[in-house]
PDB file of C-alpha atoms and ligand atoms in Angstrom:
ATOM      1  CA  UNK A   1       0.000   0.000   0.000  1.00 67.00           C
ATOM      2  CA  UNK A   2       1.838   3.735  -1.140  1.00 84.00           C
ATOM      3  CA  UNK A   3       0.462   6.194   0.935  1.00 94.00           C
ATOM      4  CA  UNK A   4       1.427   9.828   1.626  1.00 95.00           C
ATOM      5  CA  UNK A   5       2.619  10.531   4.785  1.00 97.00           C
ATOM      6  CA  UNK A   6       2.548  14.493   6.098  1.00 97.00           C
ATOM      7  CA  UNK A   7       4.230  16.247   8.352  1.00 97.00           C
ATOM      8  CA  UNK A   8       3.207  19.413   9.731  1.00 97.00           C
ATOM      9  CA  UNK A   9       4.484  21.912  11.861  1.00 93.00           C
ATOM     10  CA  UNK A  10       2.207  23.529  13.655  1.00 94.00           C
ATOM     11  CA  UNK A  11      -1.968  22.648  13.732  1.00 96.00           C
ATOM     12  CA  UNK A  12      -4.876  23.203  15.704  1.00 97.00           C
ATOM     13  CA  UNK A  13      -5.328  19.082  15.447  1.00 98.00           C
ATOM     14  CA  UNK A  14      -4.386  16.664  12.743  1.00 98.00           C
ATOM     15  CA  UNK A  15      -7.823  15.324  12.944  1.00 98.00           C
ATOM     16  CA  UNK A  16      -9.489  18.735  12.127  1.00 98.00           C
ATOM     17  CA  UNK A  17      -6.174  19.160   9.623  1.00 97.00           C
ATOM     18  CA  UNK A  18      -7.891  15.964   7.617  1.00 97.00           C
ATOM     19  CA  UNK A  19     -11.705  16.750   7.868  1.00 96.00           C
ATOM     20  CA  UNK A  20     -10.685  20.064   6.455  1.00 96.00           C
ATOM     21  CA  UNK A  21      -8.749  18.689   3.570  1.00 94.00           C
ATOM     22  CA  UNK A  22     -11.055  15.986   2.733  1.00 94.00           C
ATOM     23  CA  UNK A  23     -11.214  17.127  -1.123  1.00 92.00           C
ATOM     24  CA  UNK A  24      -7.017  17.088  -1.281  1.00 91.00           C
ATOM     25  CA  UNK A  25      -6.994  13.739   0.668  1.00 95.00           C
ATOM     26  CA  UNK A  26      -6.988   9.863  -0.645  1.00 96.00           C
ATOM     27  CA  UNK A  27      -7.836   6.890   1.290  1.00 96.00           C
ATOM     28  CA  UNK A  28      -4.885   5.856   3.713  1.00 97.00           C
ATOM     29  CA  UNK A  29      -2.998   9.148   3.529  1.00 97.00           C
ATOM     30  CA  UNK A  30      -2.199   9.881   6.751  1.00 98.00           C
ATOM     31  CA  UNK A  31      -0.340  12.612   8.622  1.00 98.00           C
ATOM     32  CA  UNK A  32       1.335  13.815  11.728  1.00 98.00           C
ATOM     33  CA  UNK A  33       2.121  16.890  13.679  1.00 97.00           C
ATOM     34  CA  UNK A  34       4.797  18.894  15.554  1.00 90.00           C
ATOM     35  CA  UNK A  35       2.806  20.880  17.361  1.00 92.00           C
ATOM     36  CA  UNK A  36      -1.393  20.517  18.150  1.00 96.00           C
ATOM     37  CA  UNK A  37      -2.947  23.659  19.381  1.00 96.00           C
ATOM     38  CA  UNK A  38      -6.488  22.308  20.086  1.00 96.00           C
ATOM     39  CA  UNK A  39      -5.916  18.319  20.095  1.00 97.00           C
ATOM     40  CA  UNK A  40      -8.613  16.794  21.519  1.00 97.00           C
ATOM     41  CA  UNK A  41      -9.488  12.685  22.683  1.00 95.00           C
ATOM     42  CA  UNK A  42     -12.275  11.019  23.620  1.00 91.00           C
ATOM     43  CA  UNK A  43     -13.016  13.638  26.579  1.00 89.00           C
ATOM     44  CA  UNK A  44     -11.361  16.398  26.067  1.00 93.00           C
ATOM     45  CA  UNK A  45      -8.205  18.277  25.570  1.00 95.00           C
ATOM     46  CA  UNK A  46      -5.539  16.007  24.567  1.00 96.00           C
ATOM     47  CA  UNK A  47      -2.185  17.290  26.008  1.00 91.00           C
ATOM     48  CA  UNK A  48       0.400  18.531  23.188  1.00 91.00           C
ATOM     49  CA  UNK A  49       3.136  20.377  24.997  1.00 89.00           C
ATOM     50  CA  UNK A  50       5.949  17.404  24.475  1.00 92.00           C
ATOM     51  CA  UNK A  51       7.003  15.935  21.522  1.00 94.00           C
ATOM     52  CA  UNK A  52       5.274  13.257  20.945  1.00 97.00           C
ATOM     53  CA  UNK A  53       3.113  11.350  18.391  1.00 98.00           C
ATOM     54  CA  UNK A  54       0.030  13.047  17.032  1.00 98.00           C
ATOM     55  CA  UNK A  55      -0.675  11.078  14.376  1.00 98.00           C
ATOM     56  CA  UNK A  56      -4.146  10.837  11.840  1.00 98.00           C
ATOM     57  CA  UNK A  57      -5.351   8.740   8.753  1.00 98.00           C
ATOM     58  CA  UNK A  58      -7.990   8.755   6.751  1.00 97.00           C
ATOM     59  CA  UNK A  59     -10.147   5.082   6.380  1.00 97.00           C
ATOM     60  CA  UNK A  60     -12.826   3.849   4.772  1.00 95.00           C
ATOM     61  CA  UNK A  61     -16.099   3.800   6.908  1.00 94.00           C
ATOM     62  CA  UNK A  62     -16.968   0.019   8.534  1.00 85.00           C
ATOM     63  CA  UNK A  63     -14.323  -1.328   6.419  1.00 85.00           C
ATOM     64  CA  UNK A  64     -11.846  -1.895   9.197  1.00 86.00           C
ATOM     65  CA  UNK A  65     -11.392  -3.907  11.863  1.00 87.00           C
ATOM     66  CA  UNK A  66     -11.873  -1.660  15.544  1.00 86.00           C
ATOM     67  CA  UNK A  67      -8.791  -3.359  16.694  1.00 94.00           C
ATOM     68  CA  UNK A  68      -6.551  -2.237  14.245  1.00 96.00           C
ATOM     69  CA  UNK A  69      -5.829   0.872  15.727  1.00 97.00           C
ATOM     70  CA  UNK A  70      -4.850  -0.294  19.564  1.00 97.00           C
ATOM     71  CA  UNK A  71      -3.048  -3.213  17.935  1.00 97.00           C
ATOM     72  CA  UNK A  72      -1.158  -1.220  16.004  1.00 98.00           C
ATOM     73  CA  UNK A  73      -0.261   0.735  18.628  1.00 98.00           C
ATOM     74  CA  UNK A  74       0.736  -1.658  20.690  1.00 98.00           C
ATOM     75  CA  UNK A  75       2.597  -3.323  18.258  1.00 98.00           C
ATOM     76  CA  UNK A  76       5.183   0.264  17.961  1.00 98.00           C
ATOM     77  CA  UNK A  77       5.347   0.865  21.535  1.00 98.00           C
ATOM     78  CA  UNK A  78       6.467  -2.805  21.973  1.00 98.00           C
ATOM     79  CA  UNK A  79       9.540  -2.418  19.602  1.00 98.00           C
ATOM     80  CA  UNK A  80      10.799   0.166  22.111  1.00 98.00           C
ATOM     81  CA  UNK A  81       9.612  -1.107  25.734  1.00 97.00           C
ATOM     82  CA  UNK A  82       8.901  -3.806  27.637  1.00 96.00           C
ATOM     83  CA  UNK A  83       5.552  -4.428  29.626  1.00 95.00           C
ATOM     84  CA  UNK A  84       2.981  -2.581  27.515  1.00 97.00           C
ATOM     85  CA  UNK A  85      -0.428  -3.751  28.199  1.00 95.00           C
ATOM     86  CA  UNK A  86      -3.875  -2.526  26.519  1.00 95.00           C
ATOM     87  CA  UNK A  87      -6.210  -1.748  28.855  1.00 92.00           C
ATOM     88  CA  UNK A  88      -9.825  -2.381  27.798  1.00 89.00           C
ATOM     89  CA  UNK A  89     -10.964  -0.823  25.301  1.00 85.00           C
ATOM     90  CA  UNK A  90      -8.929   1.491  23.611  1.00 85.00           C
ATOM     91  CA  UNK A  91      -6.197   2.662  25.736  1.00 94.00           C
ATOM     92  CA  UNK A  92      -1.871   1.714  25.783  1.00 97.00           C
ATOM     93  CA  UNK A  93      -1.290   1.403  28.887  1.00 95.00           C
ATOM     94  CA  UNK A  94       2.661   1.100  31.065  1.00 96.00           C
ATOM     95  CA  UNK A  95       2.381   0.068  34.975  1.00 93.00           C
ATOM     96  CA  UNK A  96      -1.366   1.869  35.872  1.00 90.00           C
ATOM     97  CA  UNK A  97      -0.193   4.862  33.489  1.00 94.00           C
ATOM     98  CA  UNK A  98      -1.934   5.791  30.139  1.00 95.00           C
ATOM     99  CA  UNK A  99       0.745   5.888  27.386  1.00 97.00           C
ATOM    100  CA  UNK A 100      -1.750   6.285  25.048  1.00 97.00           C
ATOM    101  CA  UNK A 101      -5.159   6.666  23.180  1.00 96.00           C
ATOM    102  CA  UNK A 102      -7.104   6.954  19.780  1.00 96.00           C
ATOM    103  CA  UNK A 103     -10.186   8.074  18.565  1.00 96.00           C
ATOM    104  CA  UNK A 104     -12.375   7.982  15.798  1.00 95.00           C
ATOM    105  CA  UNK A 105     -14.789   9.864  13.837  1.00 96.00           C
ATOM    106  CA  UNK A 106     -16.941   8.483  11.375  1.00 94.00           C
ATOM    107  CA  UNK A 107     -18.599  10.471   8.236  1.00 93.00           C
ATOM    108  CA  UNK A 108     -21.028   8.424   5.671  1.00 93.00           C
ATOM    109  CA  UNK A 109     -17.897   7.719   3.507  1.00 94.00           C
ATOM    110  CA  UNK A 110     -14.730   7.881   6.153  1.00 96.00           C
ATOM    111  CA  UNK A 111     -13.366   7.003   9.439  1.00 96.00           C
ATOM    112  CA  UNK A 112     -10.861   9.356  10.801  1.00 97.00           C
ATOM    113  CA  UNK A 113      -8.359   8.018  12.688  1.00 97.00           C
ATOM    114  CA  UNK A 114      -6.710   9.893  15.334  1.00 98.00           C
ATOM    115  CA  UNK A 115      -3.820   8.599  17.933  1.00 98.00           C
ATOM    116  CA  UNK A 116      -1.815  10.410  20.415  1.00 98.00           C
ATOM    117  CA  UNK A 117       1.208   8.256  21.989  1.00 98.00           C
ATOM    118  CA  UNK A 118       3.386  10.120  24.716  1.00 97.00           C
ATOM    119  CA  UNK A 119       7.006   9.103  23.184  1.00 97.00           C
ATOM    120  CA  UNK A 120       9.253  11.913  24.951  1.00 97.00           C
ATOM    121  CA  UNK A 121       7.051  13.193  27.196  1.00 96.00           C
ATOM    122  CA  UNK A 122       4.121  13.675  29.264  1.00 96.00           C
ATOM    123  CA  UNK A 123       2.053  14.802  32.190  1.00 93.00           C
ATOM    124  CA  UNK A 124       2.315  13.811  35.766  1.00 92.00           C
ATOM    125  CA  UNK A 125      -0.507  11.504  35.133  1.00 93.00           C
ATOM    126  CA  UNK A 126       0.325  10.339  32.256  1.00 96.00           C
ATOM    127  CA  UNK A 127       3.557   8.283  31.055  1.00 97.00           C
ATOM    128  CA  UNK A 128       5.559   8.106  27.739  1.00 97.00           C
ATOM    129  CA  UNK A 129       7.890   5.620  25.930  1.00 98.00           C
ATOM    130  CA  UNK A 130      10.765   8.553  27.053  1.00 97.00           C
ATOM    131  CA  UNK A 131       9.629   7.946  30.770  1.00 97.00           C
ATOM    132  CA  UNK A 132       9.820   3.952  30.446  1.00 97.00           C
ATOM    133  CA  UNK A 133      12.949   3.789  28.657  1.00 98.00           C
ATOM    134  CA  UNK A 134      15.159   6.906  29.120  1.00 97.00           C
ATOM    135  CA  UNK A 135      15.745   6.822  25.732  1.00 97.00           C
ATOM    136  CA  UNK A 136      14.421  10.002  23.496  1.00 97.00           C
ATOM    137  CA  UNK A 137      12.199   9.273  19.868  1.00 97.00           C
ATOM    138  CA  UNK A 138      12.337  10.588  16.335  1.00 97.00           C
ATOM    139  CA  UNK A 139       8.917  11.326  15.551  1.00 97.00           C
ATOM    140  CA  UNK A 140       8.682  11.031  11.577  1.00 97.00           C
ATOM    141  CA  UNK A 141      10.084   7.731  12.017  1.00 98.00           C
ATOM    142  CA  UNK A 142       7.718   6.500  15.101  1.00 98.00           C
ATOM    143  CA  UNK A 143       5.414   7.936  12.631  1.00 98.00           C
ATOM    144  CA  UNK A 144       6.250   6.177   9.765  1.00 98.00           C
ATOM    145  CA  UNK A 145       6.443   2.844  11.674  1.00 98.00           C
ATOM    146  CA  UNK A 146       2.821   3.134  13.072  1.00 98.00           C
ATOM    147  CA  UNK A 147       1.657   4.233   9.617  1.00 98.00           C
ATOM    148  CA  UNK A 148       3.273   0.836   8.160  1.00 98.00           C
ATOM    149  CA  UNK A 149       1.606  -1.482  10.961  1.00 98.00           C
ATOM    150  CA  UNK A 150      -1.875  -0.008  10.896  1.00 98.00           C
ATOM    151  CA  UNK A 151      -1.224  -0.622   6.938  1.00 97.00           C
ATOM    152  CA  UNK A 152      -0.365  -4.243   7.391  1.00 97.00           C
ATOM    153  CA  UNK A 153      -2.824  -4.649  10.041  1.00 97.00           C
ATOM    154  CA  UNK A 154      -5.564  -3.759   8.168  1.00 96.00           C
ATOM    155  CA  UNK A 155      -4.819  -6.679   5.991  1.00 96.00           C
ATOM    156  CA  UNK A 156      -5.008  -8.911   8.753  1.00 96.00           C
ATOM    157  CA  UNK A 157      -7.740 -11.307   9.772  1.00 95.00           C
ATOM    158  CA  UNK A 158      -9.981 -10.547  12.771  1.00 93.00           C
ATOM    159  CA  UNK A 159      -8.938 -13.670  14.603  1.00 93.00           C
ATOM    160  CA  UNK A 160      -5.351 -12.532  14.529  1.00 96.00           C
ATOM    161  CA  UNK A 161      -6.342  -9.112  15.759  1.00 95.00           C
ATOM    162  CA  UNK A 162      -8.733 -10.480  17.998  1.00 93.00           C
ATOM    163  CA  UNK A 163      -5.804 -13.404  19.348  1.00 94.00           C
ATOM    164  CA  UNK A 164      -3.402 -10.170  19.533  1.00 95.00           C
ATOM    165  CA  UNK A 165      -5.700  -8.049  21.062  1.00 94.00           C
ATOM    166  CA  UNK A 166      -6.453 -10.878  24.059  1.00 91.00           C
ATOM    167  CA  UNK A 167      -2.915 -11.983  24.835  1.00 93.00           C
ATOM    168  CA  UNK A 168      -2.151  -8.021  25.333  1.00 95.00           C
ATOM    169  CA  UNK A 169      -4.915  -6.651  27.911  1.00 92.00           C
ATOM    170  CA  UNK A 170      -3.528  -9.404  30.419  1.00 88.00           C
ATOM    171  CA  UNK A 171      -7.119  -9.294  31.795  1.00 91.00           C
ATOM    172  CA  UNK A 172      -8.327 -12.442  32.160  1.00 90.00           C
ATOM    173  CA  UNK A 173      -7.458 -14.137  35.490  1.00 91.00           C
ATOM    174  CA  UNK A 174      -7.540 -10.816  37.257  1.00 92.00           C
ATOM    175  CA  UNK A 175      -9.349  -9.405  39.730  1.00 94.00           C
ATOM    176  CA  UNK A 176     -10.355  -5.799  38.917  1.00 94.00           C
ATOM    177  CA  UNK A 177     -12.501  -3.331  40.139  1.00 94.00           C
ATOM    178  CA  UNK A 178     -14.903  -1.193  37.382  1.00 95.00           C
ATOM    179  CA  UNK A 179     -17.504   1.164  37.490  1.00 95.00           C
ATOM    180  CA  UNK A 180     -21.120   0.482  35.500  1.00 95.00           C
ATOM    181  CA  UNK A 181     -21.211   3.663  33.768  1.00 94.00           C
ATOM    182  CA  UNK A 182     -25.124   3.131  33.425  1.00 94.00           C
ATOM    183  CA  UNK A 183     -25.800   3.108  37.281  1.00 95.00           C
ATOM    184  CA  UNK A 184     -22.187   5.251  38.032  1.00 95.00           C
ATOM    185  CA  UNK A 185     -22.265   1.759  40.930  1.00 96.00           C
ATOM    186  CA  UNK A 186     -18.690   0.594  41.888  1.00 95.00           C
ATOM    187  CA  UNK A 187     -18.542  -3.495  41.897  1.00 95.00           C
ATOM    188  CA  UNK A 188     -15.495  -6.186  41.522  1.00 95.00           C
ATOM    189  CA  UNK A 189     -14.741  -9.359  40.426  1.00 95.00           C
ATOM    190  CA  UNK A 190     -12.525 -11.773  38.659  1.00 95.00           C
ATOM    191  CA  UNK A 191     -12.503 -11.751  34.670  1.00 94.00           C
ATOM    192  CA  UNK A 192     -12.942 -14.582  33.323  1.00 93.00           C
ATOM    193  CA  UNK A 193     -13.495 -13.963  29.439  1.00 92.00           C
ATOM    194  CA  UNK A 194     -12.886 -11.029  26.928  1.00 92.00           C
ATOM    195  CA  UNK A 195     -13.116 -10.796  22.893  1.00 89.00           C
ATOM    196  CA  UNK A 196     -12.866  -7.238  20.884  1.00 87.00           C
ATOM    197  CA  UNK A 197     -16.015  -6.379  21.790  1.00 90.00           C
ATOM    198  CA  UNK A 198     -17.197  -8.057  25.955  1.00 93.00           C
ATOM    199  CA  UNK A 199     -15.764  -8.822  28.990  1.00 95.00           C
ATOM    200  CA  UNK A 200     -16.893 -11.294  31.332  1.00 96.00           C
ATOM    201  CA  UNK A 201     -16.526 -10.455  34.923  1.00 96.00           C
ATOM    202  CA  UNK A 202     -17.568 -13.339  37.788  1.00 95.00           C
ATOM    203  CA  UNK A 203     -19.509 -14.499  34.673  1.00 94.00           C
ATOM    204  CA  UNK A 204     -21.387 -11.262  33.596  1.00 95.00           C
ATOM    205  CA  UNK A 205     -20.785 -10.230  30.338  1.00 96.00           C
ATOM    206  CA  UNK A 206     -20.441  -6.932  29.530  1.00 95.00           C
ATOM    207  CA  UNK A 207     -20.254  -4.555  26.368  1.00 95.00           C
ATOM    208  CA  UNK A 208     -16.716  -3.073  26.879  1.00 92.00           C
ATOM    209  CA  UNK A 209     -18.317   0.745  26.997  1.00 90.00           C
ATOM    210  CA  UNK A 210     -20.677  -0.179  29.148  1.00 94.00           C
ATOM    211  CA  UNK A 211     -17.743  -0.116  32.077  1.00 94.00           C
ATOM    212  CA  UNK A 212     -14.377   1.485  33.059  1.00 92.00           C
ATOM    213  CA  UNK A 213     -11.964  -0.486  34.690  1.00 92.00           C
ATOM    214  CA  UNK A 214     -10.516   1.125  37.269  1.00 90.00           C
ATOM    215  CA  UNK A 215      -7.936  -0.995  38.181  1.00 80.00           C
ATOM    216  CA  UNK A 216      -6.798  -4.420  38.379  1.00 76.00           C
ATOM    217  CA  UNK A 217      -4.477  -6.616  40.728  1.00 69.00           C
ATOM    218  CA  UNK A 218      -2.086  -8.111  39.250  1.00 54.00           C
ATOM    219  CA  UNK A 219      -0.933 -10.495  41.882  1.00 50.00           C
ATOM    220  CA  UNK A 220      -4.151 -12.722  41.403  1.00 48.00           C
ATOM    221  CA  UNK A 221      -3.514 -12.971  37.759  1.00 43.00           C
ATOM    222  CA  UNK A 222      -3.550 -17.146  37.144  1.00 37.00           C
TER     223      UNK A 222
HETATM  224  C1  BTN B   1      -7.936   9.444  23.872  1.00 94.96           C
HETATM  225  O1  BTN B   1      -8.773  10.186  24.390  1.00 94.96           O
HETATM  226  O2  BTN B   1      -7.385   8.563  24.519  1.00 94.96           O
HETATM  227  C2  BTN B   1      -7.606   9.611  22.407  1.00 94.96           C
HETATM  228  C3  BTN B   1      -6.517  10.612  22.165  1.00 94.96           C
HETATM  229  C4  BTN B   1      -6.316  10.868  20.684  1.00 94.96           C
HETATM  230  C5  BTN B   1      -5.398  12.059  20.470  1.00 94.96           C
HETATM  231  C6  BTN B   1      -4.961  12.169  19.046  1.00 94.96           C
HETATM  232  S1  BTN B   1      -3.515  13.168  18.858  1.00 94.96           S
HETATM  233  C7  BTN B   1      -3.694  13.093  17.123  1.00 94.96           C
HETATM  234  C8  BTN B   1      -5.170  13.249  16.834  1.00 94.96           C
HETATM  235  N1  BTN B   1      -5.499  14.666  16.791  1.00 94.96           N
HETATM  236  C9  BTN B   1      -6.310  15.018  17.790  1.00 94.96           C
HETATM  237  O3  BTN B   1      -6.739  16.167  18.004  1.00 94.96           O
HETATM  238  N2  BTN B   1      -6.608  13.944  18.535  1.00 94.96           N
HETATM  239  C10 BTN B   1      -5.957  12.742  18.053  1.00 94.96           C
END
């Protein structure tokens, strides 16, 4: 697949940079930014004061796989750090720490993919690939390496991404605690099953959005 590949210095956010753009744009272009003035995530303001990975790319509309992304992800961060973990549904994750996030918004026609992953830098709250590893990142080429994995891993099957996708949340066989976002009621209990879309807990299954995990003990993972 030949894609283009943008860099840009300074933009409000590379996802607005592509919705804009739409007419100059082809399917799997994809591009990345310096600087975001206004990047946002899923609730909010996403930080852009270090220099990280602010990456977007343009897909078709329900003809991808919803794991691609997070796989993907996980996939880079894992060729520079140990330990990386996804933590259900759509966040990289280091020792309790968010390293990362994506989001995406759908026209008729597109999906816009957006991903922010801290590489030398981030919040107190947060933690980066910089933080894990003491080591600092060229962005064009982290870019460039995500851009080539979400590229081959949207030729993948969804029983690989699914099989990839399992093996890295290191869920099941922990005991977590998670908040019904329905009822905003606190409960706990031992997972016992997850695919891309549920998770079991003490034998409930639930849609993955329905809850947030708050956090999970490792030391009773079997
Ligand atoms: C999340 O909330 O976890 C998702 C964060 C996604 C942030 C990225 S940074 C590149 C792209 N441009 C944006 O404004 N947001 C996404």
């Amino acid at each position: 697949m030949s894609n283009k590949i943008i860099e840009l210095d300074v933009v409000e956010s590379t996802q607005i940079y592509i919705k804009e753009n739409l007419e100059n744009w082809n399917l799997f272009d994809s591009c990345f930014a310096k600087i975001q003035t206004n990047g946002y995530g899923r609730t909010g303001n996403w930080n852009s004061q270090f220099e990280n990975l602010y990456f977007s790319k343009l897909l078709a509309a329900d003809k991808y796989n919803h794991l691609t992304a997070i796989c993907s992800m996980h996939m880079l961060a894992s060729k520079y750090a140990e330990d990386i973990e996804i933590k259900v549904p759509n966040d990289l994750y280091y020792r309790g720490k968010k390293l990362g996030g994506f989001i995406i918004e759908n026209t008729d026609e597109y999906a816009i993919l957006g991903i922010g992953i801290n590489i030398n830098g981030a919040p107190e709250e947060f933690t980066s690939l910089s933080n894990i590893t003491n080591n600092r990142y060229q962005v064009d080429q982290l870019a460039a390496e995500l851009d080539e994995l979400i590229n081959m891993n949207l030729t993948m099957s969804t029983k690989m991404l699914e099989d990839y996708y399992k093996q890295n949340c290191k869920i099941i066989g922990t005991y977590v605690e998670y908040l019904e976002l329905t009822s905003g009621d606190k409960f706990s209990g031992i997972v016992t099953d997850l695919d891309s879309d549920s998770i079991t807990i003490d034998g409930l299954m639930f849609n993955q959005t329905a809850i947030k995990i708050l956090n999970k003990d490792l030391s009773v993972n079997r």
